[in-house]
Short mmCIF file of C-alpha atoms and ligand atoms in Angstrom, two decimals:
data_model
loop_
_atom_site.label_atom_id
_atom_site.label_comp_id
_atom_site.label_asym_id
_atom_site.label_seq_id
_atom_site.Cartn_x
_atom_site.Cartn_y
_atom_site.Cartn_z
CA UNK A 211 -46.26 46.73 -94.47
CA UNK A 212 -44.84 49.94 -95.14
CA UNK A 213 -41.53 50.54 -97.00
CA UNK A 214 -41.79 54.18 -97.18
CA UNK A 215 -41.22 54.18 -93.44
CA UNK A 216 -38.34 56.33 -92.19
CA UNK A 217 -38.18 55.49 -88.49
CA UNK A 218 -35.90 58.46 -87.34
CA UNK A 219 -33.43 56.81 -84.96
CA UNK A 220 -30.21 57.18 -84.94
CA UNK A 221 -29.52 53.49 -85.67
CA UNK A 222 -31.53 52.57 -88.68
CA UNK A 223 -30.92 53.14 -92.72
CA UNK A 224 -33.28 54.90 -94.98
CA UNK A 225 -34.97 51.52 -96.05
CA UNK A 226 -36.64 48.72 -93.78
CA UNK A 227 -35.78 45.31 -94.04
CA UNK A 228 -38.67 42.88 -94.64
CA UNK A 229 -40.53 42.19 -91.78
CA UNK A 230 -44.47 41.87 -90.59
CA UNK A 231 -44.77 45.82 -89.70
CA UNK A 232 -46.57 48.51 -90.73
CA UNK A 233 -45.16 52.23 -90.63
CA UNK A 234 -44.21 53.42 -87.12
CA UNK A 235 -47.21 54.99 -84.75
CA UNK A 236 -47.04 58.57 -84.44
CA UNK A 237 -46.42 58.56 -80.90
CA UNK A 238 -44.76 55.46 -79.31
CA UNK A 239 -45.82 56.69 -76.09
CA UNK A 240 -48.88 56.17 -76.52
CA UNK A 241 -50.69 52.87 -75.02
CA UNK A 242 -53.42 51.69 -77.66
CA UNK A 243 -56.63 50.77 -75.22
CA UNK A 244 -57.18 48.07 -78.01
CA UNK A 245 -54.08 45.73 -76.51
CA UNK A 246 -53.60 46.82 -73.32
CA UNK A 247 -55.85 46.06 -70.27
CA UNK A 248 -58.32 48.38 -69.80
CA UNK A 249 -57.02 50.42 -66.53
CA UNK A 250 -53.57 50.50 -67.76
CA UNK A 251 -52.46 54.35 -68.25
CA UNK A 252 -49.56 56.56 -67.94
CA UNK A 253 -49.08 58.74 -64.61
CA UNK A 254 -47.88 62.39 -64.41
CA UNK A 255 -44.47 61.17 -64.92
CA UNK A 256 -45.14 58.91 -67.91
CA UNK A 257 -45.09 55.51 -65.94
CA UNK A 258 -47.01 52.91 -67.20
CA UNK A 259 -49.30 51.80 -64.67
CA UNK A 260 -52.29 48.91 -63.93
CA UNK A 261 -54.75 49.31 -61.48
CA UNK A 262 -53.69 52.57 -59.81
CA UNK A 263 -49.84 50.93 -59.29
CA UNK A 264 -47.21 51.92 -61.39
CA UNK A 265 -44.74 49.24 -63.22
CA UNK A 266 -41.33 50.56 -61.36
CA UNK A 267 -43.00 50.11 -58.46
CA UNK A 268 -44.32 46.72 -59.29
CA UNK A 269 -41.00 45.66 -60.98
CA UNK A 270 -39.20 46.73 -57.70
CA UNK A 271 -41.73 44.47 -55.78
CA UNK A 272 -42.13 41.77 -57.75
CA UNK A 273 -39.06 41.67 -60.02
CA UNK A 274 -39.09 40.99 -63.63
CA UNK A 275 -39.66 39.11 -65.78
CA UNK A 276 -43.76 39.17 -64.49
CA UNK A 277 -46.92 38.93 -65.82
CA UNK A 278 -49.19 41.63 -64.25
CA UNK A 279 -52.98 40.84 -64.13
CA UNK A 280 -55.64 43.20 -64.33
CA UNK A 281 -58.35 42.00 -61.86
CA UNK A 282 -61.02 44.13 -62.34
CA UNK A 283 -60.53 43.76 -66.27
CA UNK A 284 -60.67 40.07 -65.98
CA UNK A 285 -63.59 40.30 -63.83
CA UNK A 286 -65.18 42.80 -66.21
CA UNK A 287 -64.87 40.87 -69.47
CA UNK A 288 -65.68 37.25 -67.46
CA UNK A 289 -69.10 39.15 -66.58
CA UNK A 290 -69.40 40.52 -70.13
CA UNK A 291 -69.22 36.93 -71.13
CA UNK A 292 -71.69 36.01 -69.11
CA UNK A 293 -74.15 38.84 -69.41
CA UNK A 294 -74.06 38.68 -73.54
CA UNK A 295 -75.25 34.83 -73.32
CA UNK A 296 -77.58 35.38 -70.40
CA UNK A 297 -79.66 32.51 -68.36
CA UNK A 298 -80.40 30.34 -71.52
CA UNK A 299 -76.73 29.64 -72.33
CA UNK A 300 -73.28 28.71 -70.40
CA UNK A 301 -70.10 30.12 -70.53
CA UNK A 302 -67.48 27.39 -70.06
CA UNK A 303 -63.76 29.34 -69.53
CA UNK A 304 -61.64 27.36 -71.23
CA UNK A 305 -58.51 27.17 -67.82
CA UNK A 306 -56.07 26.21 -70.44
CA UNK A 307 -55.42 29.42 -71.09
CA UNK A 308 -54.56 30.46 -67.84
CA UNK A 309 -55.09 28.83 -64.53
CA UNK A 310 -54.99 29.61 -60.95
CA UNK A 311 -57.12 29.25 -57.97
CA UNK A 312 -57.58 33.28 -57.37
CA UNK A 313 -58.84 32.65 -61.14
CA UNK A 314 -60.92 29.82 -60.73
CA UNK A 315 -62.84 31.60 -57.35
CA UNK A 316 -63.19 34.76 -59.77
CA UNK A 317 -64.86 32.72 -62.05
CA UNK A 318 -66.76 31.48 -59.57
CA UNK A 319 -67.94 34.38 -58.33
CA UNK A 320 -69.15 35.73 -61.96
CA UNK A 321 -71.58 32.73 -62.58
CA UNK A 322 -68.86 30.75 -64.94
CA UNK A 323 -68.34 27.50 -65.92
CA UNK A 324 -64.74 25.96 -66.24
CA UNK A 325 -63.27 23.47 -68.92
CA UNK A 326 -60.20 21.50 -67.97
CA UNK A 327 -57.91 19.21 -69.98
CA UNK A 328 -55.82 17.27 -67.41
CA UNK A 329 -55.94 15.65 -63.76
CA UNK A 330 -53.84 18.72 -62.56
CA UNK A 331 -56.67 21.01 -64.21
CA UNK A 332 -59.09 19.58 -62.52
CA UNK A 333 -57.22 19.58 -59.20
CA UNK A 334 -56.70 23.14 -59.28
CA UNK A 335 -60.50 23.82 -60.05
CA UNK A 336 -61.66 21.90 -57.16
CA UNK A 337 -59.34 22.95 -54.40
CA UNK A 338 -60.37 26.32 -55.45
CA UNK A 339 -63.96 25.27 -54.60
CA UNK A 340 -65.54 25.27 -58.18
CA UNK A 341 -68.71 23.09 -57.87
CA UNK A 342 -68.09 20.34 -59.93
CA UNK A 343 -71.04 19.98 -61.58
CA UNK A 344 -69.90 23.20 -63.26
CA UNK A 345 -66.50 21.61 -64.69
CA UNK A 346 -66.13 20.08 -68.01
CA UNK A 347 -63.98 17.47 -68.72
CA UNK A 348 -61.84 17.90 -72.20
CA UNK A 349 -58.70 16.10 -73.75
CA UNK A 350 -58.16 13.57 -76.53
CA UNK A 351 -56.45 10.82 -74.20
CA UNK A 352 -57.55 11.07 -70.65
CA UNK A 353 -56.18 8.26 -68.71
CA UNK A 354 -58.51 5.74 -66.78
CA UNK A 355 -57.16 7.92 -63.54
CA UNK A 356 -58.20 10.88 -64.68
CA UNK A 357 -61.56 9.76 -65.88
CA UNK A 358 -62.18 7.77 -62.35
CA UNK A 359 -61.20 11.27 -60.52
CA UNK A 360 -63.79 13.11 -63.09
CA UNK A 361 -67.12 10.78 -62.04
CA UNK A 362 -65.79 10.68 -59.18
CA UNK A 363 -66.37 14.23 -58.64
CA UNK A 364 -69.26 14.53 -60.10
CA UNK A 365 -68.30 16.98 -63.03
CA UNK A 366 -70.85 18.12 -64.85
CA UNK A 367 -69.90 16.48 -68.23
CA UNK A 368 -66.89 15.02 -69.99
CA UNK A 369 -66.51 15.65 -73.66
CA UNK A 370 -65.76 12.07 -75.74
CA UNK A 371 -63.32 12.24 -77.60
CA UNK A 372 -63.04 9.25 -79.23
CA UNK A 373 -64.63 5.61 -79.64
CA UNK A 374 -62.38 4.05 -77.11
CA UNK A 375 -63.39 6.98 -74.71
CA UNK A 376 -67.02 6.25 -74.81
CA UNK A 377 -66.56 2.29 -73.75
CA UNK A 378 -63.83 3.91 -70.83
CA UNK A 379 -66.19 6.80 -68.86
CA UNK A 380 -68.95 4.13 -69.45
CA UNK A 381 -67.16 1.49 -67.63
CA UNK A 382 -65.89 3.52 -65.26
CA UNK A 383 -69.21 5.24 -64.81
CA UNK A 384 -70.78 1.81 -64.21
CA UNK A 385 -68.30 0.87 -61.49
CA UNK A 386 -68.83 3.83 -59.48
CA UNK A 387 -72.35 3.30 -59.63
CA UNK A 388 -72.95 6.82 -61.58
CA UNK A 389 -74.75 7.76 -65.09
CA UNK A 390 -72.19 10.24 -66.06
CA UNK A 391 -73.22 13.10 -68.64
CA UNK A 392 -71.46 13.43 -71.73
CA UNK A 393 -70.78 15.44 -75.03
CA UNK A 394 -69.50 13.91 -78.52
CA UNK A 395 -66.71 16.39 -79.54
CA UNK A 396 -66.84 15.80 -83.54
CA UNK A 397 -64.96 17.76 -86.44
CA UNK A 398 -67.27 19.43 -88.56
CA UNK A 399 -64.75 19.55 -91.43
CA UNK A 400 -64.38 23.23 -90.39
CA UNK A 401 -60.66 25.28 -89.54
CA UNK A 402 -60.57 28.20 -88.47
CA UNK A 403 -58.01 30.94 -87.76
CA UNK A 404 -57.59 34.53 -87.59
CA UNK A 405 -58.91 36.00 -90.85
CA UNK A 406 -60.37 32.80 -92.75
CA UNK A 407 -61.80 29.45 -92.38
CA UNK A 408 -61.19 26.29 -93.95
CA UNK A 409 -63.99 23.94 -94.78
CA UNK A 410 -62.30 21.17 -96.51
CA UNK A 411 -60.55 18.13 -94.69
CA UNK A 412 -60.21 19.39 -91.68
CA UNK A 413 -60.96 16.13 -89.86
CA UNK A 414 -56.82 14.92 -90.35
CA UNK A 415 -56.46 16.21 -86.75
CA UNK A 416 -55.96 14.26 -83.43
CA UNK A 417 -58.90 15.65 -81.69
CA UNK A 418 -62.64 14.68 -82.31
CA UNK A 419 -65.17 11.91 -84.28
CA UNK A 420 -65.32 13.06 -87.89
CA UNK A 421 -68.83 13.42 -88.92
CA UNK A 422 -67.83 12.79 -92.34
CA UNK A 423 -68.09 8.83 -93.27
CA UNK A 424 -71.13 8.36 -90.60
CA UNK A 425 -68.71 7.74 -87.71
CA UNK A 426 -69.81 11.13 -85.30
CA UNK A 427 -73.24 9.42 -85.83
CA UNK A 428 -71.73 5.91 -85.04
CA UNK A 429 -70.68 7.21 -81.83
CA UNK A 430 -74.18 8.50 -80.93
CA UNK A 431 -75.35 4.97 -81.18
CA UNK A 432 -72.89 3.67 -79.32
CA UNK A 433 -73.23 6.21 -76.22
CA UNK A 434 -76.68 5.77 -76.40
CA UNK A 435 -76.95 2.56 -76.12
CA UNK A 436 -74.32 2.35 -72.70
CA UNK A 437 -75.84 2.48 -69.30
CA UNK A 438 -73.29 4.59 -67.81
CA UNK A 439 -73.78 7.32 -70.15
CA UNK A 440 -76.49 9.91 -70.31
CA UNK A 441 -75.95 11.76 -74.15
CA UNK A 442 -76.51 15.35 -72.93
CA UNK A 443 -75.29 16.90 -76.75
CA UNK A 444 -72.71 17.56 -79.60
CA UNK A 445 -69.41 19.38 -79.01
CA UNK A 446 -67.50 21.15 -81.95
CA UNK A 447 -64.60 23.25 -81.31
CA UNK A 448 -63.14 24.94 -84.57
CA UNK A 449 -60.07 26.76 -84.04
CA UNK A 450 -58.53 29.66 -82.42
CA UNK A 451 -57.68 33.25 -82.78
CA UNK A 452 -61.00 33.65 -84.65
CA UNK A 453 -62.48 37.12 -86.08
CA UNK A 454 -64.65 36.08 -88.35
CA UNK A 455 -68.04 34.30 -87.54
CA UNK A 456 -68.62 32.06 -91.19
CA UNK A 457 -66.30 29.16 -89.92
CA UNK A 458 -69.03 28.56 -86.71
CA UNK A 459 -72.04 29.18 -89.26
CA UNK A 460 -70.73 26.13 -91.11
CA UNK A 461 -70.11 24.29 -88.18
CA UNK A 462 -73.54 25.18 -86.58
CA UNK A 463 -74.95 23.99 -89.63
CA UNK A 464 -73.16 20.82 -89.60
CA UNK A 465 -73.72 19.38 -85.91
CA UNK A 466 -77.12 20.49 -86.00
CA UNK A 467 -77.59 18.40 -89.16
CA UNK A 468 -76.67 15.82 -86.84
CA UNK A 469 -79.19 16.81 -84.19
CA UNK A 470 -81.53 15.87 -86.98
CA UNK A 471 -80.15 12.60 -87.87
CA UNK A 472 -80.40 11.65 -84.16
CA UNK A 473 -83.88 12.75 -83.77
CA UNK A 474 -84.66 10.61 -87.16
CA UNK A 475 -83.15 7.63 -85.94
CA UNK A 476 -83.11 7.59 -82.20
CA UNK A 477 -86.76 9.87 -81.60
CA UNK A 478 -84.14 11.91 -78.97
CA UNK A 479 -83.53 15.44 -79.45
CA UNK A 480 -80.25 16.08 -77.75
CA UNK A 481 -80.98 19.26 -75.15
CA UNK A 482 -77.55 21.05 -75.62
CA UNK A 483 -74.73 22.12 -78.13
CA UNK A 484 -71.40 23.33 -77.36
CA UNK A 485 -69.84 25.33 -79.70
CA UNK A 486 -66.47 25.98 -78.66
CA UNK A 487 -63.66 28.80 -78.11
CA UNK A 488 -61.75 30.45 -80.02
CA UNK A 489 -62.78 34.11 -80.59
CA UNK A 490 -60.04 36.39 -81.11
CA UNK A 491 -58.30 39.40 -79.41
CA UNK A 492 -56.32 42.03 -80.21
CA UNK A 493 -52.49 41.23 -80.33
CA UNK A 494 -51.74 44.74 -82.30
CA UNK A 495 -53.53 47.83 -83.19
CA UNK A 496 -54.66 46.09 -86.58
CA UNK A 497 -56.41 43.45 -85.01
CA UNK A 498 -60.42 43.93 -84.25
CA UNK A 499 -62.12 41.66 -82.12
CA UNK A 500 -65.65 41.56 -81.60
CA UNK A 501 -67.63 42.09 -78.54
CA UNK A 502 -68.66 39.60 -76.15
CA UNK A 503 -72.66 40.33 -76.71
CA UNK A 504 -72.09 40.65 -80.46
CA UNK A 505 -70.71 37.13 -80.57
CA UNK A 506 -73.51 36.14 -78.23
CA UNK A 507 -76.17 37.65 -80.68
CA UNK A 508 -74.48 35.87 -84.03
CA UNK A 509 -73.93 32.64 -82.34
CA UNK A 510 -77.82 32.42 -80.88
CA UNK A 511 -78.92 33.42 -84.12
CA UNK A 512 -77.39 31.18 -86.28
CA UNK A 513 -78.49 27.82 -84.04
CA UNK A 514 -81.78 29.14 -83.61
CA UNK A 515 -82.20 29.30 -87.41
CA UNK A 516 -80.63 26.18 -88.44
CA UNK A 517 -82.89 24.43 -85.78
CA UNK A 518 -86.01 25.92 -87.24
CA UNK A 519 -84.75 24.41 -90.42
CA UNK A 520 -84.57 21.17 -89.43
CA UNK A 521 -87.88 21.64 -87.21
CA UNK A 522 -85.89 21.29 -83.90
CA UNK A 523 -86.28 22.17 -80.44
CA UNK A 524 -83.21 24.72 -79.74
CA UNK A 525 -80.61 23.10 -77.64
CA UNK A 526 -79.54 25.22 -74.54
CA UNK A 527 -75.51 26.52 -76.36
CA UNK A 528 -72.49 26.65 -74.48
CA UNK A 529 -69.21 28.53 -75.63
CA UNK A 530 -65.93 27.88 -74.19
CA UNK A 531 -63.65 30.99 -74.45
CA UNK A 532 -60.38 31.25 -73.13
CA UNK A 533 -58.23 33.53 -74.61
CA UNK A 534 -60.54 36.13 -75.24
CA UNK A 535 -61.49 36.67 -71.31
CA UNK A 536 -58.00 36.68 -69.80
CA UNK A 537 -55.65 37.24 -72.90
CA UNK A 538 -56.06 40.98 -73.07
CA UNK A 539 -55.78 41.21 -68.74
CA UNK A 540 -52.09 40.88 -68.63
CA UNK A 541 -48.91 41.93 -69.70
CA UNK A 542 -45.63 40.70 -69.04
CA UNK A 543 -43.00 42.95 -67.67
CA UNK A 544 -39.26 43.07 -68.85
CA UNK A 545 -36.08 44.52 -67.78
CA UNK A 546 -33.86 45.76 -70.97
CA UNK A 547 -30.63 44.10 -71.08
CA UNK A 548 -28.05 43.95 -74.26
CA UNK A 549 -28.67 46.13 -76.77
CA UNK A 550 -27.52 45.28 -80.38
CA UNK A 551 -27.90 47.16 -83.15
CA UNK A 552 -27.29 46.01 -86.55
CA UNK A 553 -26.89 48.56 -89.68
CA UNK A 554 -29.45 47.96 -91.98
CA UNK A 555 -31.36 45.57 -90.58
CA UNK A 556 -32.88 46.01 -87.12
CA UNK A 557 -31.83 46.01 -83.32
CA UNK A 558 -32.14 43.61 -80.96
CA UNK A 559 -33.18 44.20 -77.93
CA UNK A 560 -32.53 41.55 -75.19
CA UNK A 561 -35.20 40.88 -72.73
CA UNK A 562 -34.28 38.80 -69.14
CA UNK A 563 -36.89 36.42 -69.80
CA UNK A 564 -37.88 35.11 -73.38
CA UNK A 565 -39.50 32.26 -75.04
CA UNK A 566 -39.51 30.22 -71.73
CA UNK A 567 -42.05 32.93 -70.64
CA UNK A 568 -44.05 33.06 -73.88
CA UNK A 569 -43.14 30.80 -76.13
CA UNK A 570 -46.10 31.55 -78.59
CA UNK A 571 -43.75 33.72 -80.97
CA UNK A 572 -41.43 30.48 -81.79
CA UNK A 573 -44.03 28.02 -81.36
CA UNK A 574 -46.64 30.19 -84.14
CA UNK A 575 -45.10 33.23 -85.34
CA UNK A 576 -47.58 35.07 -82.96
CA UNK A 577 -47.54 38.73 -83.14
CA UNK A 578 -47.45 41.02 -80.25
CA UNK A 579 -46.72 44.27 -79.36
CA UNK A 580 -44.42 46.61 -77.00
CA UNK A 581 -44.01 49.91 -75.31
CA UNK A 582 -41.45 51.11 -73.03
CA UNK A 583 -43.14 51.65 -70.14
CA UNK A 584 -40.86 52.73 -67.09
CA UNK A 585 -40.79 56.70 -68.82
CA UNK A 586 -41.73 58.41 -72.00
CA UNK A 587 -39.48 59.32 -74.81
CA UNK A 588 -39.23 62.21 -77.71
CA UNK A 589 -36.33 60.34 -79.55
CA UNK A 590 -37.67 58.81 -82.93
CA UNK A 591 -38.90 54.87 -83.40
CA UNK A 592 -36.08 52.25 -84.29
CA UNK A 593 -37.07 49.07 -85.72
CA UNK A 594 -36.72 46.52 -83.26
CA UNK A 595 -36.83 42.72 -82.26
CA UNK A 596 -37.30 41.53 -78.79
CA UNK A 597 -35.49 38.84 -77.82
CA UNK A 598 -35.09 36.72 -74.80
CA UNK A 599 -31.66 35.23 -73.02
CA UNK A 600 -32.37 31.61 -73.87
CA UNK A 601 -29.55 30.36 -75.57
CA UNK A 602 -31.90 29.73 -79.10
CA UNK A 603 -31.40 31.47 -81.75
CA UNK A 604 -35.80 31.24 -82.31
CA UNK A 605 -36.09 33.06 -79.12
CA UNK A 606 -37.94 36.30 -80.35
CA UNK A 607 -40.50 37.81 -78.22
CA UNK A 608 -41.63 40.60 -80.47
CA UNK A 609 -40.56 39.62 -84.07
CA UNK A 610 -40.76 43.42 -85.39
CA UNK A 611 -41.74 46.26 -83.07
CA UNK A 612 -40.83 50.07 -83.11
CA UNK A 613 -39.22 51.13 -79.90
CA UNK A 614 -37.93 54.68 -79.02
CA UNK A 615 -34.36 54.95 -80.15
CA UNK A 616 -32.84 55.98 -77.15
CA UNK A 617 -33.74 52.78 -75.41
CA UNK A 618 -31.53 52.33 -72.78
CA UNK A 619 -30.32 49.06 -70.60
CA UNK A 620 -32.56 49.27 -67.21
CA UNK A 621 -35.42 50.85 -68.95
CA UNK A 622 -38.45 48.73 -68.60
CA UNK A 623 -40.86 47.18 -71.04
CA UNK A 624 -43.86 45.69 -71.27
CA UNK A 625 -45.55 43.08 -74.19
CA UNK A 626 -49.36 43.42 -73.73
CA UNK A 627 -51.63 40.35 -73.86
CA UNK A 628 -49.72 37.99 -72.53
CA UNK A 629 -52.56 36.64 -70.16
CA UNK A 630 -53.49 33.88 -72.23
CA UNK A 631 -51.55 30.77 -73.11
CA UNK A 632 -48.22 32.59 -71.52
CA UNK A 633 -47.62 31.34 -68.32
CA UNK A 634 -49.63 28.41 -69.08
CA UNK A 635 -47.01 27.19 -71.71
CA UNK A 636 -44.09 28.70 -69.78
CA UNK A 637 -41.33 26.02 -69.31
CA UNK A 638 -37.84 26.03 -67.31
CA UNK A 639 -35.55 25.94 -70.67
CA UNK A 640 -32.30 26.47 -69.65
CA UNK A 641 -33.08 26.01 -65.85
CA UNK A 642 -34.80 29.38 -65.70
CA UNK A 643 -37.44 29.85 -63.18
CA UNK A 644 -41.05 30.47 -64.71
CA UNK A 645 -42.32 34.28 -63.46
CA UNK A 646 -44.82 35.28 -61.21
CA UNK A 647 -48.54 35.73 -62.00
CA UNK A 648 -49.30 38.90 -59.86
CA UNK A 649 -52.78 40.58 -60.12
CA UNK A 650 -53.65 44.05 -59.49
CA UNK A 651 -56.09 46.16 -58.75
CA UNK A 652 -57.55 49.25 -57.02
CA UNK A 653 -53.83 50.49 -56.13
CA UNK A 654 -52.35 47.15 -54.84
CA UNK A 655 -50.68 44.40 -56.09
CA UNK A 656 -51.05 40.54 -54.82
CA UNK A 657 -48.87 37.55 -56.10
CA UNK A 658 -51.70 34.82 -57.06
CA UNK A 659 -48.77 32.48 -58.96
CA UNK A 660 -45.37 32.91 -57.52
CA UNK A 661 -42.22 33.33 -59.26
CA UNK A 662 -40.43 29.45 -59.00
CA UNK A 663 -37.19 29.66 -57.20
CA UNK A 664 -34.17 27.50 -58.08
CA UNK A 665 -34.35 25.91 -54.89
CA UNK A 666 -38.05 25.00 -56.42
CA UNK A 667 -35.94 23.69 -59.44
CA UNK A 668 -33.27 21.73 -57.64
CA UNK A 669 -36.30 19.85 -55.66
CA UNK A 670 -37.37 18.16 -58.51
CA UNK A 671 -33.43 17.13 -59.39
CA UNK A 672 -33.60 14.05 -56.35
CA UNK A 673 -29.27 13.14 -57.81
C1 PLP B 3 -58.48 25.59 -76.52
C2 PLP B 3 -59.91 25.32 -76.42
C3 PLP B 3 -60.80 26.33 -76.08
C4 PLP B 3 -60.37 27.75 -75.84
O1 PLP B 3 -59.82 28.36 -76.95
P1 PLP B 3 -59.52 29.94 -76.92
O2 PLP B 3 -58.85 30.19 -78.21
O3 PLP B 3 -58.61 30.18 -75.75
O4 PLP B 3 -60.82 30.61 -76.74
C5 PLP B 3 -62.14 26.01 -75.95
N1 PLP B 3 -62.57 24.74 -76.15
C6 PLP B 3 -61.74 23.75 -76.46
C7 PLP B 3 -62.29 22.39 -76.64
C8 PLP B 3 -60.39 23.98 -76.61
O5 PLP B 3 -59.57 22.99 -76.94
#
């Protein structure tokens, strides 16, 4: 952070308050590539726009608050995905992050795989037509229903979570008749986020068998030995927001040490290994994620090492990124309401959606960016913090951001990657209807979420 930093609006003192900036860009009008989807621009008249339409036009059609989604850059970075790994590995999007059926046939389309976490996951993946044998089935307490639903439909594995889990899909398994495939998720004793890793005690967490104390190893035995069950491999997931590969080098190292121990004891070398999601993307210009085949290349490298080590076949990977393929697609869309300033300290800048539309900022101090969007501007940068119209006091959008000073109720503005864990965490806190999901591309715009209504909400209220 900068403290030197004179932003030259009208409304600010000589010195910042603390805050997680750095100084001011030299030109606020400028849209950093880095955290905005890749065909967003400005037109002759200094709109933003996304695929060929520009954001007036798409606020006057759609309304705001919205999240716009850039097709052909998810499409783009779902194939990069795929490409870097190429034929010998799987690339499982993790629909957490964002889920809808135009996304699910997109995925489709570019030779994916899909994780889901829930029965209403999974329902969304198969009424878009994703083959099931192409879904994997996550979450740390699935109910019997969901699990039943899950063999039922022939997904292509379900990730144990837990002891009790392995007796359940075995049972359940059994009584359909089926051998269902599975995966032991187990923590490694790895954390990772952002910058660093942790690899202490990471096991105190809900999800996962700890391999510390024998008990992933335990588990192995125990799926082993159940009809129902066919043991296709380990699962570790480490963290999220990741730039930095050590934390999976551990973690590689760790569940293939397991491998080992199974082929010592059992004589079966498990044929796959999942490593997880995580990687990271760029929230701000100081962030710098890596590219999809330079993951690839680290991540096939490290397993193929550690499995010469311990003389081992190499298991076919699988990675499970979510964030990283639809995060940087999308931005949301706001209108500029109230505009406070305060002397000395900052101005706020009230937003007509808020932490009901991205509640990442309150939930994690996430850091994001903004730009006015709707026209260019020559006045100087004021400090500024968006915030939404929920009546919270935590409801901050953009904790510290520069803005142009002459900022103006009406104007528009736009936070950039928003397309992960946005709408898919969006809530109706103080009965306000979620926003729309609209993708564009190639100069037109198509609603594939629509914005709730409040008849929508008043439906669910039966008196
Ligand atoms: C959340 C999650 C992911 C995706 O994480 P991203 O940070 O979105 O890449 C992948 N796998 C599992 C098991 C997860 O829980």
């Amino acid at each position: 952070m900068s403290r030197s930093a004179h932003p030259a609006g009208p409304r600010h003192a000589d010195v910042l308050p603390e805050g997680h900036y750095s100084a001011p860009p030299a030109d606020l009008n400028v849209l950093d590539p880095k955290v905005w989807a890749r065909t967003v621009a400005r037109d002759a008249d200094g709109v933003a726009t996304v695929g060929g339409v520009d954001v007036k036009t798409l606020a006057e059609q759609h309304g705001t608050p919205a999240y716009f989604l850039d097709e052909a850059d998810f499409r783009s970075r779902a194939r990069a995905w795929r490409d870097a790994f190429g034929s010998d590995a799987d690339v499982f999007y993790a629909g957490k992050a964002f889920l809808s059926r135009a996304v699910v046939r997109w995925l489709h389309e570019e030779g994916l795989h899909l994780d889901v976490c829930s029965g209403g996951e999974l329902a969304t993946a198969l009424s878009a037509g994703m083959p099931a044998d192409r879904i994997a089935f996550h979450g740390n307490n699935k109910s019997t229903q969901e699990i039943r639903r899950a063999v039922e439909a022939g997904v292509g594995r379900i990730v144990l979570d837990s002891f009790q889990e392995i007796v359940r899909v075995a049972h359940v398994a059994q009584e359909l008749g089926r051998r269902q495939r599975v995966q032991i998720r187990v923590t490694v004793g790895v954390e990772a986020h952002t910058h660093e890793f942790i690899a202490t005690a990471h096991e105190d967490q809900k999800f996962g068998v700890p391999l510390a104390g024998g008990q992933a190893a335990e588990a192995v035995r125990r799926a082993l030995r159940l009809d129902g069950l066919e043991l296709i491999g380990i699962h570790s997931h480490i963290g999220s927001q990741i730039f930095d590969m050590s934390g999976f080098e551990v973690a590689a190292h760790r569940v293939v040490g397991l491998l080992r121990d199974i082929r010592d004891e059992h004589g079966v070398e498990l044929p796959e290994i999942d490593l997880g999601g995580g990687l990271g993307i760029a929230y701000t210009s100081g962030d710098d994620p890596r590219e999809p085949h330079e993951i690839a290349k680290a991540l096939t490298e490290i397993v193929t090492r550690e499995c010469e080590a311990a003389k081992l076949r190499t298991p076919r990977i699988s990675v499970e990124p979510g964030r990283a393929i639809v995060g940087p697609t999308a931005f949301t869309l706001y209108e500029v309401g109230t505009i406070k300033p305060l002397d000395n300290l900052r101005t706020y800048v009230s937003v007509d959606g808020g932490m009901s539309d991205n509640i990442r900022t309150a939930l994690y101090d996430a850091e994001y960016s903004v730009a006015l969007v709707s026209r260019t501007s020559d006045a100087g940068p004021m400090l500024a913090r968006v915030v939404g119209k929920h009546c919270e006091s935590g409801d901050i959008v953009v904790k510290d951001a520069f803005l142009p000073a002459d900022l103006a109720p009406g104007d528009l503005i736009a936070v950039p990657a928003t397309g992960a864990y946005c709408r898919s965490m969006a809530s109706n806190y103080n009965h306000v209807p979620r926003p729309p999901v609209v993708a564009v591309q190639d100069g037109a715009s198509r609603v594939i979420v629509r914005r709730e209504t409040e008849e929508d909400l008043l439906r669910l209220d039966v008196g």
